[in-house]
PDB file of C-alpha atoms and ligand atoms in Angstrom:
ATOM      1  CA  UNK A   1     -28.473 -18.441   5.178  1.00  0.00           C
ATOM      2  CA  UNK A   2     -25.989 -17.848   3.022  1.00  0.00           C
ATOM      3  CA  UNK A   3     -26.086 -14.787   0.190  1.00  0.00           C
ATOM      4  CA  UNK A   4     -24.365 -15.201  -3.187  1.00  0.00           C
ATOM      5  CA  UNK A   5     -21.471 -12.795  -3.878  1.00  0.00           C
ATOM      6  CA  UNK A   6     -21.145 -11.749  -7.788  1.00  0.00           C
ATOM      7  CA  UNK A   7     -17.351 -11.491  -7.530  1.00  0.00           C
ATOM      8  CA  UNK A   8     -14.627 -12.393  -5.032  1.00  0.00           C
ATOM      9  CA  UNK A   9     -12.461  -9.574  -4.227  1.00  0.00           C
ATOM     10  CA  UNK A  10      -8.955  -9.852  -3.357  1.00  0.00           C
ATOM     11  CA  UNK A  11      -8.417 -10.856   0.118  1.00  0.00           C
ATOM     12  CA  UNK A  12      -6.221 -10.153   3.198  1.00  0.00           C
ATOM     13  CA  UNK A  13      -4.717 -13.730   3.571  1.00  0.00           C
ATOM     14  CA  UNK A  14      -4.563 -13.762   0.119  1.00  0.00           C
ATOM     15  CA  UNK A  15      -2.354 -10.287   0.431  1.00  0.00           C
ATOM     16  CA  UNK A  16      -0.431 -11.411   3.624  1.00  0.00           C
ATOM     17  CA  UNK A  17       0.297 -15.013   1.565  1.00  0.00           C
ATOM     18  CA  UNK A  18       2.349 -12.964  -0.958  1.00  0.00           C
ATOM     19  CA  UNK A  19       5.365 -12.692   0.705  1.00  0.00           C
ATOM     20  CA  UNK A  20       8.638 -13.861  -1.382  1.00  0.00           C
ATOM     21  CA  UNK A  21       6.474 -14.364  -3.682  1.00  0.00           C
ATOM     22  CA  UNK A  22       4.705 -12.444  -7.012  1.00  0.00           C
ATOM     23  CA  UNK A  23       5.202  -8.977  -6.290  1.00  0.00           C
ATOM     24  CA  UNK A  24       1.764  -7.381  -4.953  1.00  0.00           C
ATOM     25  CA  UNK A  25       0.720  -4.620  -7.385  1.00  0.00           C
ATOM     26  CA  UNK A  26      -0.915  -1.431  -5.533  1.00  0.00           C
ATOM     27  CA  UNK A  27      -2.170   2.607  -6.359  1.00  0.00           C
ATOM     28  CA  UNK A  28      -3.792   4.751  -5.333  1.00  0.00           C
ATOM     29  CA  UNK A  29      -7.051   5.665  -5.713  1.00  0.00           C
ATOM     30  CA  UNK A  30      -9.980   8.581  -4.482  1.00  0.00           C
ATOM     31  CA  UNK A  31     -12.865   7.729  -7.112  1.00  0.00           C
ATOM     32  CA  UNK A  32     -14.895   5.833  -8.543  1.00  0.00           C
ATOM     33  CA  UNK A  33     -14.587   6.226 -12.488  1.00  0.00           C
ATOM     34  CA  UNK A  34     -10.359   5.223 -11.616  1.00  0.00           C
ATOM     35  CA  UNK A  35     -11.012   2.377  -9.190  1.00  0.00           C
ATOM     36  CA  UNK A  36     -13.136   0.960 -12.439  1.00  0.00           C
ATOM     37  CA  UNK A  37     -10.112   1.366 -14.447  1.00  0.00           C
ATOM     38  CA  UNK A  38      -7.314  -0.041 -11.908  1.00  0.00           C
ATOM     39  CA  UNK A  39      -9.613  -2.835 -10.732  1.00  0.00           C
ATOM     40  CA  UNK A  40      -8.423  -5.698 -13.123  1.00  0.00           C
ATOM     41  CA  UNK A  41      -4.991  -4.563 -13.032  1.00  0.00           C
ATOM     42  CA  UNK A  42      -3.696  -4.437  -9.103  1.00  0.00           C
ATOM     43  CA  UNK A  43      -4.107  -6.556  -6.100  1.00  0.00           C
ATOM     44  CA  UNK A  44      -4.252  -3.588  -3.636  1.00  0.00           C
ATOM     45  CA  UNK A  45      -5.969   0.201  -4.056  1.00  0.00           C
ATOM     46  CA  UNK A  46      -5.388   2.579  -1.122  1.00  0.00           C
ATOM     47  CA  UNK A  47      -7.430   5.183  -0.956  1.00  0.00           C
ATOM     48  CA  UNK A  48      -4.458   7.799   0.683  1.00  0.00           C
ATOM     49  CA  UNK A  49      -4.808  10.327   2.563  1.00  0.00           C
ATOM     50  CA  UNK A  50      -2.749  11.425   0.183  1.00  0.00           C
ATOM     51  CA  UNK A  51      -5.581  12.584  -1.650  1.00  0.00           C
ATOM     52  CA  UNK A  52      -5.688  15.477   0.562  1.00  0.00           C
ATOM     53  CA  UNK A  53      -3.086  16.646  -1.755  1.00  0.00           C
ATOM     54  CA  UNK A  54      -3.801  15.220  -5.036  1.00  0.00           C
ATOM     55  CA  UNK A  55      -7.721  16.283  -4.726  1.00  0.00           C
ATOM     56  CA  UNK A  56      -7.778  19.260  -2.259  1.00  0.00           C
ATOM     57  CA  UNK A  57      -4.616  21.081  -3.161  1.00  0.00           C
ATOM     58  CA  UNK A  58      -3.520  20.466   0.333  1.00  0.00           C
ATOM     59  CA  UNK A  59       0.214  21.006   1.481  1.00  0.00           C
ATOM     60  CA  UNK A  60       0.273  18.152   4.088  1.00  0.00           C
ATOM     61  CA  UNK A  61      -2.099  15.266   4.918  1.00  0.00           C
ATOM     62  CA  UNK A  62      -2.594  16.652   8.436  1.00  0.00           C
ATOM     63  CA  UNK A  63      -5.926  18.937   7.618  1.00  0.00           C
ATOM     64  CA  UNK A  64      -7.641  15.568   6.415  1.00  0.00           C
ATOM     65  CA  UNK A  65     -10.892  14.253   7.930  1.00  0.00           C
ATOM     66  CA  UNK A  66     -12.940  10.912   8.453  1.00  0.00           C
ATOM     67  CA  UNK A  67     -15.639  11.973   6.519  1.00  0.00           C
ATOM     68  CA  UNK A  68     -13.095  12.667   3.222  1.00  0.00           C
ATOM     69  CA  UNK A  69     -11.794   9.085   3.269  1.00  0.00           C
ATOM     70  CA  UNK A  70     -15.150   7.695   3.461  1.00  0.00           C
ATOM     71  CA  UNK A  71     -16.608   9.883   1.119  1.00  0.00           C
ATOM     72  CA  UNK A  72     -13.426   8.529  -1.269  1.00  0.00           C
ATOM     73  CA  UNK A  73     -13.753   5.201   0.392  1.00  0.00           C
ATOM     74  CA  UNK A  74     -17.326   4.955  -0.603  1.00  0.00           C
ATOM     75  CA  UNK A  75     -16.161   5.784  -4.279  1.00  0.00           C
ATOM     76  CA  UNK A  76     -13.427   3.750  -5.149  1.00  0.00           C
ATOM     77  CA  UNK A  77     -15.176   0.782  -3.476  1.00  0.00           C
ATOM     78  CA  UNK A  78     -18.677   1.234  -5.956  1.00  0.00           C
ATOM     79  CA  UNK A  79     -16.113   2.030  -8.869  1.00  0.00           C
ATOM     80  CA  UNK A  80     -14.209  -1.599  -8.180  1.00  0.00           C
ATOM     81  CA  UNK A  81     -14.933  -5.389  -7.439  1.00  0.00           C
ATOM     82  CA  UNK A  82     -12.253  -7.184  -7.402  1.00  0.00           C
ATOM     83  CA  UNK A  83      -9.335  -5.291  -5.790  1.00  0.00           C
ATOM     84  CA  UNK A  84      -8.540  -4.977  -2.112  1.00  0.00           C
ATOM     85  CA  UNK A  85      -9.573  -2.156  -0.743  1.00  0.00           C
ATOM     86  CA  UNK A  86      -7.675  -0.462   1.968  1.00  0.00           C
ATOM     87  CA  UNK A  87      -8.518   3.405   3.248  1.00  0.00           C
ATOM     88  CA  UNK A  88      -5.873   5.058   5.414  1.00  0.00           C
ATOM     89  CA  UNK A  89      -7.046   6.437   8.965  1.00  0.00           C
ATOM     90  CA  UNK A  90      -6.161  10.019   8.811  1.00  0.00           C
ATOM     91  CA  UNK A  91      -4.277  11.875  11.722  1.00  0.00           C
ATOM     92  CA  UNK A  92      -5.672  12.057  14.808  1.00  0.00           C
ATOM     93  CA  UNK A  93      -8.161   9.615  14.396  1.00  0.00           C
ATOM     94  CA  UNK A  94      -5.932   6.547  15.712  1.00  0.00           C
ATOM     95  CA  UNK A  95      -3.041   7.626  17.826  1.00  0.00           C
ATOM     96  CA  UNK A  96      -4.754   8.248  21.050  1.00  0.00           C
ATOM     97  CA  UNK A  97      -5.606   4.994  22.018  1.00  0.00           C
ATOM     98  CA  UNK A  98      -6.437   1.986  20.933  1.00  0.00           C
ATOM     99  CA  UNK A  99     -10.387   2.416  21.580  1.00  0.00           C
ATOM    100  CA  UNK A 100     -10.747   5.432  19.786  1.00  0.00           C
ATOM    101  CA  UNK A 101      -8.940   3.895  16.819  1.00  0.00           C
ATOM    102  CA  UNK A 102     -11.278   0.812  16.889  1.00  0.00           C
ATOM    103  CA  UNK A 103     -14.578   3.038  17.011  1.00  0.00           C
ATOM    104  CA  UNK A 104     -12.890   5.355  14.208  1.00  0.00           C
ATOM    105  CA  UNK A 105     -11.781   2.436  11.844  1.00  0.00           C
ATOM    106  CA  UNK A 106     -15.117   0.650  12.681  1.00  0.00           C
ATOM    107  CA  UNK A 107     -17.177   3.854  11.484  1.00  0.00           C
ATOM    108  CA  UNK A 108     -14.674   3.619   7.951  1.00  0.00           C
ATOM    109  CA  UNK A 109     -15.111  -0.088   7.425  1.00  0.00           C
ATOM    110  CA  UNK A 110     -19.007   0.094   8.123  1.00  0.00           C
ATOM    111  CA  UNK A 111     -19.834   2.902   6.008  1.00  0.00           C
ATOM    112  CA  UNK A 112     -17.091   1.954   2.923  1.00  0.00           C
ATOM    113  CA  UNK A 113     -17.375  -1.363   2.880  1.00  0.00           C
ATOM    114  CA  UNK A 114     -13.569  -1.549   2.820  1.00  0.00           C
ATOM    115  CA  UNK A 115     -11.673  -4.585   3.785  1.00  0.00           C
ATOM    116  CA  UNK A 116      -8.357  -2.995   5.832  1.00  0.00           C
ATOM    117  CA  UNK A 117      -7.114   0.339   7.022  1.00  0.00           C
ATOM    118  CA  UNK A 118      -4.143   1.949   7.330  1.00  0.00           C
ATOM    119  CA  UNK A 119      -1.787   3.832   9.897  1.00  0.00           C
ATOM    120  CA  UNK A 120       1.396   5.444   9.720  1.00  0.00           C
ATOM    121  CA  UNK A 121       3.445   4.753  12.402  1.00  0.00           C
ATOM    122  CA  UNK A 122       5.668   2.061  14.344  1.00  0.00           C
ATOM    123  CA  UNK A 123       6.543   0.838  17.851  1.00  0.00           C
ATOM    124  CA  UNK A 124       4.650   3.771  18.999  1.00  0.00           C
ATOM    125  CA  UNK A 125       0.900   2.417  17.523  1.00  0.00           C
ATOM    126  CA  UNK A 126       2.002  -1.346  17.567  1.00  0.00           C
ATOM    127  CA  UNK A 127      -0.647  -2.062  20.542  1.00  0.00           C
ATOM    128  CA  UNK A 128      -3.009   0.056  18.154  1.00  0.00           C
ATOM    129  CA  UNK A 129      -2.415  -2.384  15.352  1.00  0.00           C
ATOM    130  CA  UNK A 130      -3.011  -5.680  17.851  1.00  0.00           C
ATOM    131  CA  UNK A 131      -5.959  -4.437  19.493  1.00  0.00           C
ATOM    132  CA  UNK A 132      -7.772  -4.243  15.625  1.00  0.00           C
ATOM    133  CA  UNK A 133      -6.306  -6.793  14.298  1.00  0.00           C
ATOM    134  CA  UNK A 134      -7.684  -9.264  17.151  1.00  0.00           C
ATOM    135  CA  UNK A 135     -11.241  -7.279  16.794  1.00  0.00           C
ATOM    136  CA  UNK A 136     -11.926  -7.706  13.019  1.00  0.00           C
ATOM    137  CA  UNK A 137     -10.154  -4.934  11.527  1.00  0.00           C
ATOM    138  CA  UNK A 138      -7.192  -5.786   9.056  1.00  0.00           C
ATOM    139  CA  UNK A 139      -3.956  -3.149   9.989  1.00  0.00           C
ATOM    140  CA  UNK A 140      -1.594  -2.600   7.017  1.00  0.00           C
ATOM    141  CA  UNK A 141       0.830  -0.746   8.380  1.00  0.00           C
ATOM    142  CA  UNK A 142       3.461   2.020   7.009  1.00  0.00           C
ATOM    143  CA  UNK A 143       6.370   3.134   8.405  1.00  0.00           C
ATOM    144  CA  UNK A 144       9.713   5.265   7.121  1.00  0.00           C
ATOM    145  CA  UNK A 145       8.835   8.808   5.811  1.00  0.00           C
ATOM    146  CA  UNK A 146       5.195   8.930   7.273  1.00  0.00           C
ATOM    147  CA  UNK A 147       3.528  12.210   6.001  1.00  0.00           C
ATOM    148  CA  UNK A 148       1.332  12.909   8.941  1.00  0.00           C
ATOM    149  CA  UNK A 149       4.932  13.675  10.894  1.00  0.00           C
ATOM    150  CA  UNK A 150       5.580  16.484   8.732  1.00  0.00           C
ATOM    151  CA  UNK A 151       5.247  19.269  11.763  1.00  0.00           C
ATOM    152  CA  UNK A 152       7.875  16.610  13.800  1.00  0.00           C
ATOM    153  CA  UNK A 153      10.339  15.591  11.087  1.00  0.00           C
ATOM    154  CA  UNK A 154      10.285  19.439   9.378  1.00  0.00           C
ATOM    155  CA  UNK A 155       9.203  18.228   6.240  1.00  0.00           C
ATOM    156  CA  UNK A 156       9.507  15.021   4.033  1.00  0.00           C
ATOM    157  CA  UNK A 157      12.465  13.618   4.552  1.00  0.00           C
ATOM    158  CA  UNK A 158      14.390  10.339   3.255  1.00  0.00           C
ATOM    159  CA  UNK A 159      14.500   8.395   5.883  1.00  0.00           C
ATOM    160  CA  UNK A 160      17.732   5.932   7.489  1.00  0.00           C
ATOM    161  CA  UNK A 161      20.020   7.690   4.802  1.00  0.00           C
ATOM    162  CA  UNK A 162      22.324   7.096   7.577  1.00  0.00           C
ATOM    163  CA  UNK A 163      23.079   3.421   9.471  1.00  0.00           C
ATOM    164  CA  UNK A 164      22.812   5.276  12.951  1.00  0.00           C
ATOM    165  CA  UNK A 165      19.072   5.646  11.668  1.00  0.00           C
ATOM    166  CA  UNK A 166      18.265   1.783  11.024  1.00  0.00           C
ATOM    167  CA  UNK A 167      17.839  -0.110  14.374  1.00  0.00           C
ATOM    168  CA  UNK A 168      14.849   2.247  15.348  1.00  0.00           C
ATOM    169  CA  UNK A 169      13.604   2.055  12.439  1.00  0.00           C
ATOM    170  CA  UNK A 170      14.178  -1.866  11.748  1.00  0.00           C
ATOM    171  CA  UNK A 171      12.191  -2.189  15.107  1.00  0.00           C
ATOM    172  CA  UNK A 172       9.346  -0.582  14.270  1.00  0.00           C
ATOM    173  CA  UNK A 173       9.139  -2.983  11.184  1.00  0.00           C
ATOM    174  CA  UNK A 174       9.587  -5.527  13.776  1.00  0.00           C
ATOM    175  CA  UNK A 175       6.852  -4.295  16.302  1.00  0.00           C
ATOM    176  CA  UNK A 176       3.886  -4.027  13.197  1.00  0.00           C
ATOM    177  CA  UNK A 177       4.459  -7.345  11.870  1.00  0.00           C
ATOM    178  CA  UNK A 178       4.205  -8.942  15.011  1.00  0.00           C
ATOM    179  CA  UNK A 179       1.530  -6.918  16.698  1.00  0.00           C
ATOM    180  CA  UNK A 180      -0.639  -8.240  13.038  1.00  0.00           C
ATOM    181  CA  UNK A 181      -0.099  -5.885  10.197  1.00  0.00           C
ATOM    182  CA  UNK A 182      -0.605  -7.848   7.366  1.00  0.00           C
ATOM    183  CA  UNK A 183       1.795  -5.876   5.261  1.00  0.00           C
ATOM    184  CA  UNK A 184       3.552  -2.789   6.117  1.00  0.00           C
ATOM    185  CA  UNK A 185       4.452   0.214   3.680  1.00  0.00           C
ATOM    186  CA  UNK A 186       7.926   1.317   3.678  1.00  0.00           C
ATOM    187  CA  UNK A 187       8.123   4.925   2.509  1.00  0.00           C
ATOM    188  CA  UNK A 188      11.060   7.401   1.599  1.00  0.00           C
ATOM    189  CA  UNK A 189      13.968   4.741   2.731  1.00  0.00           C
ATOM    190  CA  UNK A 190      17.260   4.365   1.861  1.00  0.00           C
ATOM    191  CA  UNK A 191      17.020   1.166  -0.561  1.00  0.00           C
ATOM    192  CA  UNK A 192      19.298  -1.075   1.452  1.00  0.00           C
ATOM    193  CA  UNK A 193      17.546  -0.412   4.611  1.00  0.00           C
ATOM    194  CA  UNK A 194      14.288  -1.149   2.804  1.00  0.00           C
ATOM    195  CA  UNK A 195      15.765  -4.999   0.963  1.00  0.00           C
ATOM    196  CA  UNK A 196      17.045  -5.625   4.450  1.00  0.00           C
ATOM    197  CA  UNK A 197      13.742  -5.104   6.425  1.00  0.00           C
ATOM    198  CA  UNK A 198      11.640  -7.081   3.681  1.00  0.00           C
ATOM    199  CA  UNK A 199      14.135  -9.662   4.735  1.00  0.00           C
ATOM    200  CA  UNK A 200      13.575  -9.432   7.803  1.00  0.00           C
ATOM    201  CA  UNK A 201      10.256  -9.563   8.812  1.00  0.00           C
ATOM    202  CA  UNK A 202       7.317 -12.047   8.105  1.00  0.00           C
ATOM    203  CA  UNK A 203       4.627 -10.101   6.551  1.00  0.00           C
ATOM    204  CA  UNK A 204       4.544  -8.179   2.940  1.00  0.00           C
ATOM    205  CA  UNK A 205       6.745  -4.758   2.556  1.00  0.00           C
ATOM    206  CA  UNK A 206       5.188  -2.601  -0.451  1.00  0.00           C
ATOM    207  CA  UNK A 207       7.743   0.495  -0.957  1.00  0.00           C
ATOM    208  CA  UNK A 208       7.249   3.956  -2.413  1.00  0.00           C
ATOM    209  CA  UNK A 209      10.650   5.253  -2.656  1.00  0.00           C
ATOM    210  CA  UNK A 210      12.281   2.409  -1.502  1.00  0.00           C
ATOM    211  CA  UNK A 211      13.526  -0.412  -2.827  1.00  0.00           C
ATOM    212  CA  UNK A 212      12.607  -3.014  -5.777  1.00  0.00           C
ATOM    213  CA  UNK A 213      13.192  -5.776  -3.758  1.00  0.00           C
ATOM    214  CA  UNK A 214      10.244  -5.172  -1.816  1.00  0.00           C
ATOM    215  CA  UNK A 215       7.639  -7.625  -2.159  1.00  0.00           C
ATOM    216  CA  UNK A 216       4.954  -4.827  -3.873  1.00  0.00           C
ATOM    217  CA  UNK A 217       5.031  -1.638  -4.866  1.00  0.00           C
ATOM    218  CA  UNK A 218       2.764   1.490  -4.408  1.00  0.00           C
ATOM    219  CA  UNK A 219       2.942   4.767  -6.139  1.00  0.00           C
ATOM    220  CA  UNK A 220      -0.120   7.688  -5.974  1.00  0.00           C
ATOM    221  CA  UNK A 221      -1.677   6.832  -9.254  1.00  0.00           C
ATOM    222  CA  UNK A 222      -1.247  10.492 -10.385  1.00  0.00           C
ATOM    223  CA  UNK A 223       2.140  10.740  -9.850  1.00  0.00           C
ATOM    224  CA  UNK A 224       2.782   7.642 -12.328  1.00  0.00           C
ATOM    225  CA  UNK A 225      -0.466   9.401 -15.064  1.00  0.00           C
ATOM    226  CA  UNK A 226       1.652  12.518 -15.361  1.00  0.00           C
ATOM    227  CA  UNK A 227      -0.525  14.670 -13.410  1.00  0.00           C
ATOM    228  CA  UNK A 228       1.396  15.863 -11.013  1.00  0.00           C
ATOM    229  CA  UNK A 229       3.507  18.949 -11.697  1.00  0.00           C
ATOM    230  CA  UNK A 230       6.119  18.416  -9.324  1.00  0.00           C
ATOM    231  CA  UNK A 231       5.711  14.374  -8.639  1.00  0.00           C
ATOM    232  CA  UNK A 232       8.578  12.931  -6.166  1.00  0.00           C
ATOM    233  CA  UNK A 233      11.781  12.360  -7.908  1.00  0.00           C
ATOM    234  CA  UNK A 234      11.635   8.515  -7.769  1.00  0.00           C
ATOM    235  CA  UNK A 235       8.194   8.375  -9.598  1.00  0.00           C
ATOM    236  CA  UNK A 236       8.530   6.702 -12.747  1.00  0.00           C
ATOM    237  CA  UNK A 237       5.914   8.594 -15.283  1.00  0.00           C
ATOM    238  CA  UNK A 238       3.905   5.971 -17.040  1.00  0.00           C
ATOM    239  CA  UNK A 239       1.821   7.813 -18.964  1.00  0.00           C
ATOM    240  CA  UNK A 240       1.694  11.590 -19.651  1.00  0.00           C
ATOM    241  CA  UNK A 241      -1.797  12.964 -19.339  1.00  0.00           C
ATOM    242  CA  UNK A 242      -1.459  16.529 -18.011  1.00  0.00           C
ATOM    243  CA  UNK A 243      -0.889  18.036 -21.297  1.00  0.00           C
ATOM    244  CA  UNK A 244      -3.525  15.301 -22.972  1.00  0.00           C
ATOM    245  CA  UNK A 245      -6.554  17.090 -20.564  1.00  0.00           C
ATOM    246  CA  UNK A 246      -5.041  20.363 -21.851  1.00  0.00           C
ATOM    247  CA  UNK A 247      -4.951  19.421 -25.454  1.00  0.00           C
ATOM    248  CA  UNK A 248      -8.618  18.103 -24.924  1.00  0.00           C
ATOM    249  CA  UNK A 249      -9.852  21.363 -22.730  1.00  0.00           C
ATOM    250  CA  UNK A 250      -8.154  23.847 -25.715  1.00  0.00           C
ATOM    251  CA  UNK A 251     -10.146  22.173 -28.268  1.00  0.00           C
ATOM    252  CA  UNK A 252     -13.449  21.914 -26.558  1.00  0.00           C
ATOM    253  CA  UNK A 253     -13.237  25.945 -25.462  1.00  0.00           C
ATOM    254  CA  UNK A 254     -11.940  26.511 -29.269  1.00  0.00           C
ATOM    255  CA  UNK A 255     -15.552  24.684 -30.455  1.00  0.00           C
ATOM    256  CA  UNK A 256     -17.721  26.296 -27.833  1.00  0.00           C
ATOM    257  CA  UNK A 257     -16.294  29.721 -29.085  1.00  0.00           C
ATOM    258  CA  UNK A 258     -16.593  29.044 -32.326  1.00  0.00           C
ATOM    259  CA  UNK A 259     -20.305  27.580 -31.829  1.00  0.00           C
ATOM    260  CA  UNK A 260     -19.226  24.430 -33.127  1.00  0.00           C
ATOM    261  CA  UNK A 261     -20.366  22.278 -29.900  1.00  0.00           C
ATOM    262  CA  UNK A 262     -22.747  20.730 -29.916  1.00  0.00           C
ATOM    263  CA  UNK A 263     -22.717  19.562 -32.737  1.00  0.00           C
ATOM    264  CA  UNK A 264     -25.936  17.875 -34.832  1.00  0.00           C
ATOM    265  CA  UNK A 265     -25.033  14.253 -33.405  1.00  0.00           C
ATOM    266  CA  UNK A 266     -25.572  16.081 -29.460  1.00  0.00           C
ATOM    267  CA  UNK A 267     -28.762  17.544 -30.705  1.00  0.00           C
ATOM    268  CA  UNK A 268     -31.894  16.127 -29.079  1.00  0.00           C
ATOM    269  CA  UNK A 269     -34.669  15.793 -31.846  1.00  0.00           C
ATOM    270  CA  UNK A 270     -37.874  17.004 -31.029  1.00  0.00           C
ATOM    271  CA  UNK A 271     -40.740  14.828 -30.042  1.00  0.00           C
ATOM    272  CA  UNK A 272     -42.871  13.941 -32.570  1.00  0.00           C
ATOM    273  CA  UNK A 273     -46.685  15.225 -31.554  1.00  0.00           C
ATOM    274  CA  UNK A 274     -50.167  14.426 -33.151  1.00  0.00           C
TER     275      UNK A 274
HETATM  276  O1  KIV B   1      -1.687   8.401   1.401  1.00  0.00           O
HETATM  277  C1  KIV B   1      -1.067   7.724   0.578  1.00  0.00           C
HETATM  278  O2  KIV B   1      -1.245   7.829  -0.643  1.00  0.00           O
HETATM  279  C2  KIV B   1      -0.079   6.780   1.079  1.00  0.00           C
HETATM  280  C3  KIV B   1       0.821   6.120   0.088  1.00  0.00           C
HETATM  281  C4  KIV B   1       1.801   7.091  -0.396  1.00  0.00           C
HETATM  282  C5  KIV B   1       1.444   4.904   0.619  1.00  0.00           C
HETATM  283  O3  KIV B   1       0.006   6.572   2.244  1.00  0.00           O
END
């Protein structure tokens, strides 16, 4: 029996089939009223674990659960229909073994509805990425500056900034791709150790922080709206909206004080009786 489906979302091959080719357009993205708004306009949402930061005032991505990115997971994917979906597996839900990251990304996919997850790491998850891939679960991977290191690396650092740096990390591009990722994120990477990986290896890069010859691009979608009061210095600001929400909050507080809100046109009329 087949059931109809009222729109065809982007796809994974469809993602994966974008290498050297039109560059593969992806945010972030925790809720529902955004994903609406992104939808028509990107191939690829992530919902980050980022938003451990951007929605919980977080310092680091390491406090964030399973049950956050499928609450947000949940969202994004009843707020969107056409873009790929992809929620990141948050740390310590994946790295132990490959079994425990199948039942964890299995619980994700089942109760989002999402189409991929994510992992941060290399060479040392690559089996990680095989085993799902093989069982039904789509592995983009991401690699560089990952965020869940943060206690290992001593904070966010720019990574391969010198050559000594690149093999190790060239072969952890390497070991994703060919364990299955169908796209790996390059974060926080010197630019030509970023073009020369995306040469390299067979499956989409998208960068944050690292080079424009990648074949996509990500950036945390409130980093690029102006939200952000202290947004990465490589995030170009697209739009402004911090002081806009101010602007709009001042007014609305300067009509409630004033008893000028509601106004007539928010009054419910009365019923009429008899
Ligand atoms: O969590 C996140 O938002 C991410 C992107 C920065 C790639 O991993």
């Amino acid at each position: 029996m087949s059931v109809a489906v009222e729109t065809k979302r982007v796809t994974v091959p469809e993602i994966r089939a974008r290498k050297n080719a039109k560059p593969v357009v992806c945010l972030t993205c925790y809720h529902a009223h955004t994903a609406r708004l992104l939808d028509a306009h990107v191939d690829l949402m992530l919902v980050g674990d980022s938003l451990g930061n951007v929605m919980h005032g977080l310092e680091t991505t390491i406090p964030v659960t399973l049950d956050m990115m499928i609450v947000a997971g949940k969202a994004v994917m009843r707020g969107s229909k056409h873009a790929l979906v992809v929620v990141d597996m948050p740390f310590g839900t994946y790295e132990e073994s490959p079994q425990i990251a199948f039942r964890n990304a299995v619980q994700v996919m089942k109760e989002t509805g999402c189409q991929a997850v994510k992992m941060e790491g290399g060479s040392r998850i690559a089996e990680t990425v095989h085993y799902l891939s093989e069982r039904g679960i789509p592995v983009m991977s991401h690699i560089g500056l990952t965020p869940q290191m943060f206690n290992v690396f001593g904070g966010f650092k720019t990574q391969g900034r010198t050559e000594a740096e690149w093999p190790a990390i060239e072969a952890d591009a390497r070991a994703v791709a060919e364990a299955g990722a169908f796209a790996v994120v390059l974060e926080g990477m010197a630019e030509p150790l970023a073009a020369k990986i995306t040469r390299q290896i067979a499956v989409p890069t998208v960068g944050i922080g690292a080079s424009a010859e990648c074949d996509g691009q990500i950036l945390v979608m409130e980093d690029m709206l102006g939200l952000n009061p202290n947004p990465p210095k490589f995030v170009r600001q697209y739009a402004n909206l911090g002081p806009m929400i101010e602007d709009a909050v001042k007014a609305y507080a300067h009509d409630v004080r004033e008893r000028r809100f509601p106004g007539k046109e928010n009054v419910y009329s009365m019923k009429k009786t008899g």
